[in-house]
PDB file of C-alpha atoms in Angstrom:
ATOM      1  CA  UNK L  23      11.318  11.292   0.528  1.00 57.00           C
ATOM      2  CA  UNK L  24       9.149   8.054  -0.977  1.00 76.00           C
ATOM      3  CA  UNK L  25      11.505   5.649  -1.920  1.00 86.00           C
ATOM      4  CA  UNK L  26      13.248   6.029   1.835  1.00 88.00           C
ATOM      5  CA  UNK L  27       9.793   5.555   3.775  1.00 91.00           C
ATOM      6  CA  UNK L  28       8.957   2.934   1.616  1.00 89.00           C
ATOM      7  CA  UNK L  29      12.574   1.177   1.709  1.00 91.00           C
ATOM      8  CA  UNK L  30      12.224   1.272   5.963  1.00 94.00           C
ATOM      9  CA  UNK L  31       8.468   0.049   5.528  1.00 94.00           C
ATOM     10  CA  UNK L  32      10.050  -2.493   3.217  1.00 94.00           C
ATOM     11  CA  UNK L  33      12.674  -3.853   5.536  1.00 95.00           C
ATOM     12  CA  UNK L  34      10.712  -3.707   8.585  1.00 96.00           C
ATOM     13  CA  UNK L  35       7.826  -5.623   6.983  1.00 95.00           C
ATOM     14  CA  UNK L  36      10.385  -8.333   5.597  1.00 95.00           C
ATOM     15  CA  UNK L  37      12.233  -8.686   9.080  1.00 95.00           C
ATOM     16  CA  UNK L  38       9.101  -8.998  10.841  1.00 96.00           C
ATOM     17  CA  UNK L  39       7.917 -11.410   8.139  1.00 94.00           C
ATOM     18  CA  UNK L  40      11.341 -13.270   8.862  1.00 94.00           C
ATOM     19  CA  UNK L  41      10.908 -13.497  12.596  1.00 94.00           C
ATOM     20  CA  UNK L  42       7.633 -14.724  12.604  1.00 94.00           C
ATOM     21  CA  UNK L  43       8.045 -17.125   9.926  1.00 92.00           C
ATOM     22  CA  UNK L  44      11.376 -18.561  11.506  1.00 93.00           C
ATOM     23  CA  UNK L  45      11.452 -18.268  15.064  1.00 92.00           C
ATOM     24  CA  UNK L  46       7.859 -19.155  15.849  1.00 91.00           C
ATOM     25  CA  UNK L  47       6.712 -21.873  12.772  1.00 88.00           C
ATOM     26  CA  UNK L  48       3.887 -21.399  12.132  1.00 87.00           C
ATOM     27  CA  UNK L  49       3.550 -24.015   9.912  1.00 77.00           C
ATOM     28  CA  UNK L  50       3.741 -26.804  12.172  1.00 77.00           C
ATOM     29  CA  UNK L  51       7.511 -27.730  12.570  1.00 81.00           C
ATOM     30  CA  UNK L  52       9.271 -27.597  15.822  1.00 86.00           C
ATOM     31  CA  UNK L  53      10.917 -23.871  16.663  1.00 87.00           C
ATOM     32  CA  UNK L  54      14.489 -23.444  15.753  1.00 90.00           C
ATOM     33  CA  UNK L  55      17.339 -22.429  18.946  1.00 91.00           C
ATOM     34  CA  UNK L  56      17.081 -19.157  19.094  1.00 90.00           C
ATOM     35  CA  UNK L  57      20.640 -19.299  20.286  1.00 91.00           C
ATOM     36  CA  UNK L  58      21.847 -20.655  17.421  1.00 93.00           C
ATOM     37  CA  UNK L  59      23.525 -18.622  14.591  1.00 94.00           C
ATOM     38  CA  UNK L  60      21.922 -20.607  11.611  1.00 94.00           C
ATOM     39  CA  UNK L  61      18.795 -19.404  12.680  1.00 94.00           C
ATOM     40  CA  UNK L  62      18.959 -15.741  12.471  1.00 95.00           C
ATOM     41  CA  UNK L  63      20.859 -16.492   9.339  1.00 96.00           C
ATOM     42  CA  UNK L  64      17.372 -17.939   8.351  1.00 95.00           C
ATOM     43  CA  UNK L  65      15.613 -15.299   9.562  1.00 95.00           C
ATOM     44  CA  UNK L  66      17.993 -12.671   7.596  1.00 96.00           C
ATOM     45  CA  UNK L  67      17.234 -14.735   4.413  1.00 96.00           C
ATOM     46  CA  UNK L  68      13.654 -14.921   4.613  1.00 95.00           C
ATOM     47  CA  UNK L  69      13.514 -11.277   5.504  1.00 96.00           C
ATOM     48  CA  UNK L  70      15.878  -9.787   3.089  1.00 96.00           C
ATOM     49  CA  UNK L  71      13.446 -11.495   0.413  1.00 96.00           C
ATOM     50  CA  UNK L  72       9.941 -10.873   1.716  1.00 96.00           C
ATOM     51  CA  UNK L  73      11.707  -7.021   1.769  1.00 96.00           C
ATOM     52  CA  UNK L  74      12.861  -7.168  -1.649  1.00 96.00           C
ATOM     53  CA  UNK L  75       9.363  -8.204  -3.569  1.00 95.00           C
ATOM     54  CA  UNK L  76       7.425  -6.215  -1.134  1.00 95.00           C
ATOM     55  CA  UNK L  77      10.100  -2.917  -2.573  1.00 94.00           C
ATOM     56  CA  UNK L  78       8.894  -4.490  -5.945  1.00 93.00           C
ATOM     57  CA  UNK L  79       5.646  -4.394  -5.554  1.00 92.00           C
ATOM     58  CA  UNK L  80       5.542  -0.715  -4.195  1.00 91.00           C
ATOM     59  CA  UNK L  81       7.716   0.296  -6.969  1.00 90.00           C
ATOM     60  CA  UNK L  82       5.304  -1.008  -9.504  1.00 88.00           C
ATOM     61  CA  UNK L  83       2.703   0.358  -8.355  1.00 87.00           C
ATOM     62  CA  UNK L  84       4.468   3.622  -8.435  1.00 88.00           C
ATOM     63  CA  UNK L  85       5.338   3.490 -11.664  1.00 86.00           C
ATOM     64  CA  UNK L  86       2.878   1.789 -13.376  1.00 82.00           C
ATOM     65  CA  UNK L  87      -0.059   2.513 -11.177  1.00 80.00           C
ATOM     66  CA  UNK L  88      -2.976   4.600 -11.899  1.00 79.00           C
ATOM     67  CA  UNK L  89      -2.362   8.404 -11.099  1.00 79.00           C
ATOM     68  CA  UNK L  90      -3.683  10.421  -8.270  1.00 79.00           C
ATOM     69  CA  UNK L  91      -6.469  12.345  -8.665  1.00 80.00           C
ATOM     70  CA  UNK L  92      -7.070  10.485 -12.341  1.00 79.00           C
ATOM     71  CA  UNK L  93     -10.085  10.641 -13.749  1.00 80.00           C
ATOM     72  CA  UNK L  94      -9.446   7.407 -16.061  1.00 77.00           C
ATOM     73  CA  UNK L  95     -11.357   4.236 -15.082  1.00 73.00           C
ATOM     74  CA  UNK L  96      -9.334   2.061 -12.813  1.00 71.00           C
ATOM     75  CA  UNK L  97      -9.778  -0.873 -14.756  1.00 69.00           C
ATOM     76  CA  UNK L  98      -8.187   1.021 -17.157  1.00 73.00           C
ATOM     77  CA  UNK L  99      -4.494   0.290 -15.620  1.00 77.00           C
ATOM     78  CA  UNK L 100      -3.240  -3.303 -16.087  1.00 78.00           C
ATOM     79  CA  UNK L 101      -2.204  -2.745 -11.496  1.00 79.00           C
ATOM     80  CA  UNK L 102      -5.577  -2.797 -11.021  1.00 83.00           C
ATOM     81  CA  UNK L 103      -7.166  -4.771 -13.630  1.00 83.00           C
ATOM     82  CA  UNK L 104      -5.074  -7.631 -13.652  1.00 86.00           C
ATOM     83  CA  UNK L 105      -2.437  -7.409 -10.755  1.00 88.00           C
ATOM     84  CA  UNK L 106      -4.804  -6.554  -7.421  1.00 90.00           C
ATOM     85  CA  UNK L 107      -7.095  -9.312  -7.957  1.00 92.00           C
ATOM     86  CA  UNK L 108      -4.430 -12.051  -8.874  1.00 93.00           C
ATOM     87  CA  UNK L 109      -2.202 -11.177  -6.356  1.00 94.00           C
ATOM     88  CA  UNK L 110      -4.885 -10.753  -3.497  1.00 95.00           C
ATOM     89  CA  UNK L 111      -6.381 -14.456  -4.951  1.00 95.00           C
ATOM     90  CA  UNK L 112      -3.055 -15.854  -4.976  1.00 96.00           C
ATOM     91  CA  UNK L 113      -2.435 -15.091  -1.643  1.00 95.00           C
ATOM     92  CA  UNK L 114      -5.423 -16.183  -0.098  1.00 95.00           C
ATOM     93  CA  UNK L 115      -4.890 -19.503  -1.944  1.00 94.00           C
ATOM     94  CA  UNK L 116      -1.385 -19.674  -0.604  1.00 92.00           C
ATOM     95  CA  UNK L 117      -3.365 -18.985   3.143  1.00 92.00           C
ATOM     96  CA  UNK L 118      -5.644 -21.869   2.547  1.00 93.00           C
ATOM     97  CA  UNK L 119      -2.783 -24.301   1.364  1.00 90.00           C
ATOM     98  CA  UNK L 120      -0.862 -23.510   4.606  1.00 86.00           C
ATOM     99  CA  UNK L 121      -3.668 -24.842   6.475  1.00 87.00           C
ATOM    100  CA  UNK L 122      -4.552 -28.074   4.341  1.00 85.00           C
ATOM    101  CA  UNK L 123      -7.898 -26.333   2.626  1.00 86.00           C
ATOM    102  CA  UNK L 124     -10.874 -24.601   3.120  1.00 86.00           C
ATOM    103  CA  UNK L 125     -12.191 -24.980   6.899  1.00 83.00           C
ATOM    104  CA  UNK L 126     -14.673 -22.992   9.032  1.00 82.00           C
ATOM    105  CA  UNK L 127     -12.228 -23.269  11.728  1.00 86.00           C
ATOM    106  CA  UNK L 128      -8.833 -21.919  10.004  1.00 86.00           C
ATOM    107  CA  UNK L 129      -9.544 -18.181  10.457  1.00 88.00           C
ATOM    108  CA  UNK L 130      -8.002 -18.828  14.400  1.00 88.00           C
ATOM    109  CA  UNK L 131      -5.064 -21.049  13.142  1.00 89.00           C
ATOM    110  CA  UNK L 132      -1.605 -18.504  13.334  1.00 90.00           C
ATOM    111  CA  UNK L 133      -0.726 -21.050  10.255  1.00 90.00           C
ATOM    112  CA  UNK L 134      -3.278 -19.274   8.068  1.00 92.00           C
ATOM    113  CA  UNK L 135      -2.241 -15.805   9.250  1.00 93.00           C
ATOM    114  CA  UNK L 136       0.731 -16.482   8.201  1.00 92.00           C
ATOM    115  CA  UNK L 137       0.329 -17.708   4.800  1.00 92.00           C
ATOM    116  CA  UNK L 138      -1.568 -15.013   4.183  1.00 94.00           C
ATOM    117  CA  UNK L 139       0.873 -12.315   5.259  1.00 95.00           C
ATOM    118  CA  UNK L 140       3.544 -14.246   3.216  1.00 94.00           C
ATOM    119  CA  UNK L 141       1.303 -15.248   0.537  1.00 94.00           C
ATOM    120  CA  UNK L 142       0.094 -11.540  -0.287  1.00 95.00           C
ATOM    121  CA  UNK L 143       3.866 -10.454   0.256  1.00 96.00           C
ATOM    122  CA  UNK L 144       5.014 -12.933  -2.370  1.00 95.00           C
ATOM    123  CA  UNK L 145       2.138 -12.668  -4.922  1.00 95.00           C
ATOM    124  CA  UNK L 146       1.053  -8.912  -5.049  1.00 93.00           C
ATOM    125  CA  UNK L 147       4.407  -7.941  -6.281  1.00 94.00           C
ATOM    126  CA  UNK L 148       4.680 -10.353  -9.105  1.00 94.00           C
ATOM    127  CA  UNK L 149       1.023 -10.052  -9.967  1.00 93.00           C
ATOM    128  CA  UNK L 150       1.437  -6.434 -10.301  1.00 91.00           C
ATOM    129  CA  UNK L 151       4.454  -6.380 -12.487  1.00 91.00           C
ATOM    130  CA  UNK L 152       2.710  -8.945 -14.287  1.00 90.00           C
ATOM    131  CA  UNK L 153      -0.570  -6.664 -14.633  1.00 87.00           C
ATOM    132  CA  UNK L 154       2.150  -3.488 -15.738  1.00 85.00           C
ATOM    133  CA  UNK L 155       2.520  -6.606 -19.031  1.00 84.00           C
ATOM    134  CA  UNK L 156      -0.879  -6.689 -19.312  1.00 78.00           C
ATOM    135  CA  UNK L 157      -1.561  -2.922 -19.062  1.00 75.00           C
ATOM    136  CA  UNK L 158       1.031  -2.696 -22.246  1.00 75.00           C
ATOM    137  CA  UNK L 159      -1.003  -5.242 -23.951  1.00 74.00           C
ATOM    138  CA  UNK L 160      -4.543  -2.911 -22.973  1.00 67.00           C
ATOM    139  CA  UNK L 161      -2.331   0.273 -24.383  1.00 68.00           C
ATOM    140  CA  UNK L 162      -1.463  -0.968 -27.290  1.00 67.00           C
ATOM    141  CA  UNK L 163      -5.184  -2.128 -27.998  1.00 60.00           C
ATOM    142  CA  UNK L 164      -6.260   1.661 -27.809  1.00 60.00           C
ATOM    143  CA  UNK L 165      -4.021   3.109 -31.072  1.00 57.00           C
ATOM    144  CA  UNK L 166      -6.321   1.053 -33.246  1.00 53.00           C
TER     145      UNK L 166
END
């Protein structure tokens, strides 16, 4: 049953990722025609990849992730270690870049919401496939 609730959360997350992104701009350019075919095409592009690294990133984390009901430390696993906090900083930087920097005021800007939602979508994934590397690295340190 997991990989089919997590494929639909996958594809709904990446076409809502695609509409927003596309149809209303949040980063500052004019709206596309909503009438017009190249758009959706857009919108299909953008959402068929914001789908495929958040399917990534889920699938990472259930393979490489720590296991329920372990009693291992957490920073144990090279997810959590390495990926969380990478991806998760990543992200937030991508958030802040979308808005020109660091402001008091940026938290009500929809530009910043959504370079955070896309920023986190884009960066966990990779950061946690990068921290199932790392975790290798941390395993073989432990057969010394």
């Amino acid at each position: 049953m997991w990989p089919w609730i997590a494929a639909a959360a996958a594809v709904a997350w990446g076409a809502a990722l695609g509409m927003w992104g596309v149809l209303r701009s949040p980063g500052g350019a004019a709206p596309p025609d909503p009438g017009a075919a190249a758009t959706w095409w857009r919108v299909a592009q953008v959402g068929a990849v914001m789908a495929a690294l958040l399917w990534a990133g889920l699938l990472a984390w259930r393979r490489y992730g720590p296991a329920p009901g372990s009693d291992r430390p957490p920073l144990e696993n090279g997810l959590v270690a390495f990926g969380v906090p990478f991806g998760c900083v990543m992200g937030i930087h991508q958030a802040f870049l979308h808005v020109g920097g660091f402001a008091l005021d940026v938290f009500g800007r929809e530009a910043f919401w959504w370079g955070l939602a896309s920023g986190l979508t884009i960066s966990v994934p990779i950061a946690l496939w990068a921290g199932a590397v790392f975790g290798r690295f941390l395993k073989r340190g432990d057969r010394r």
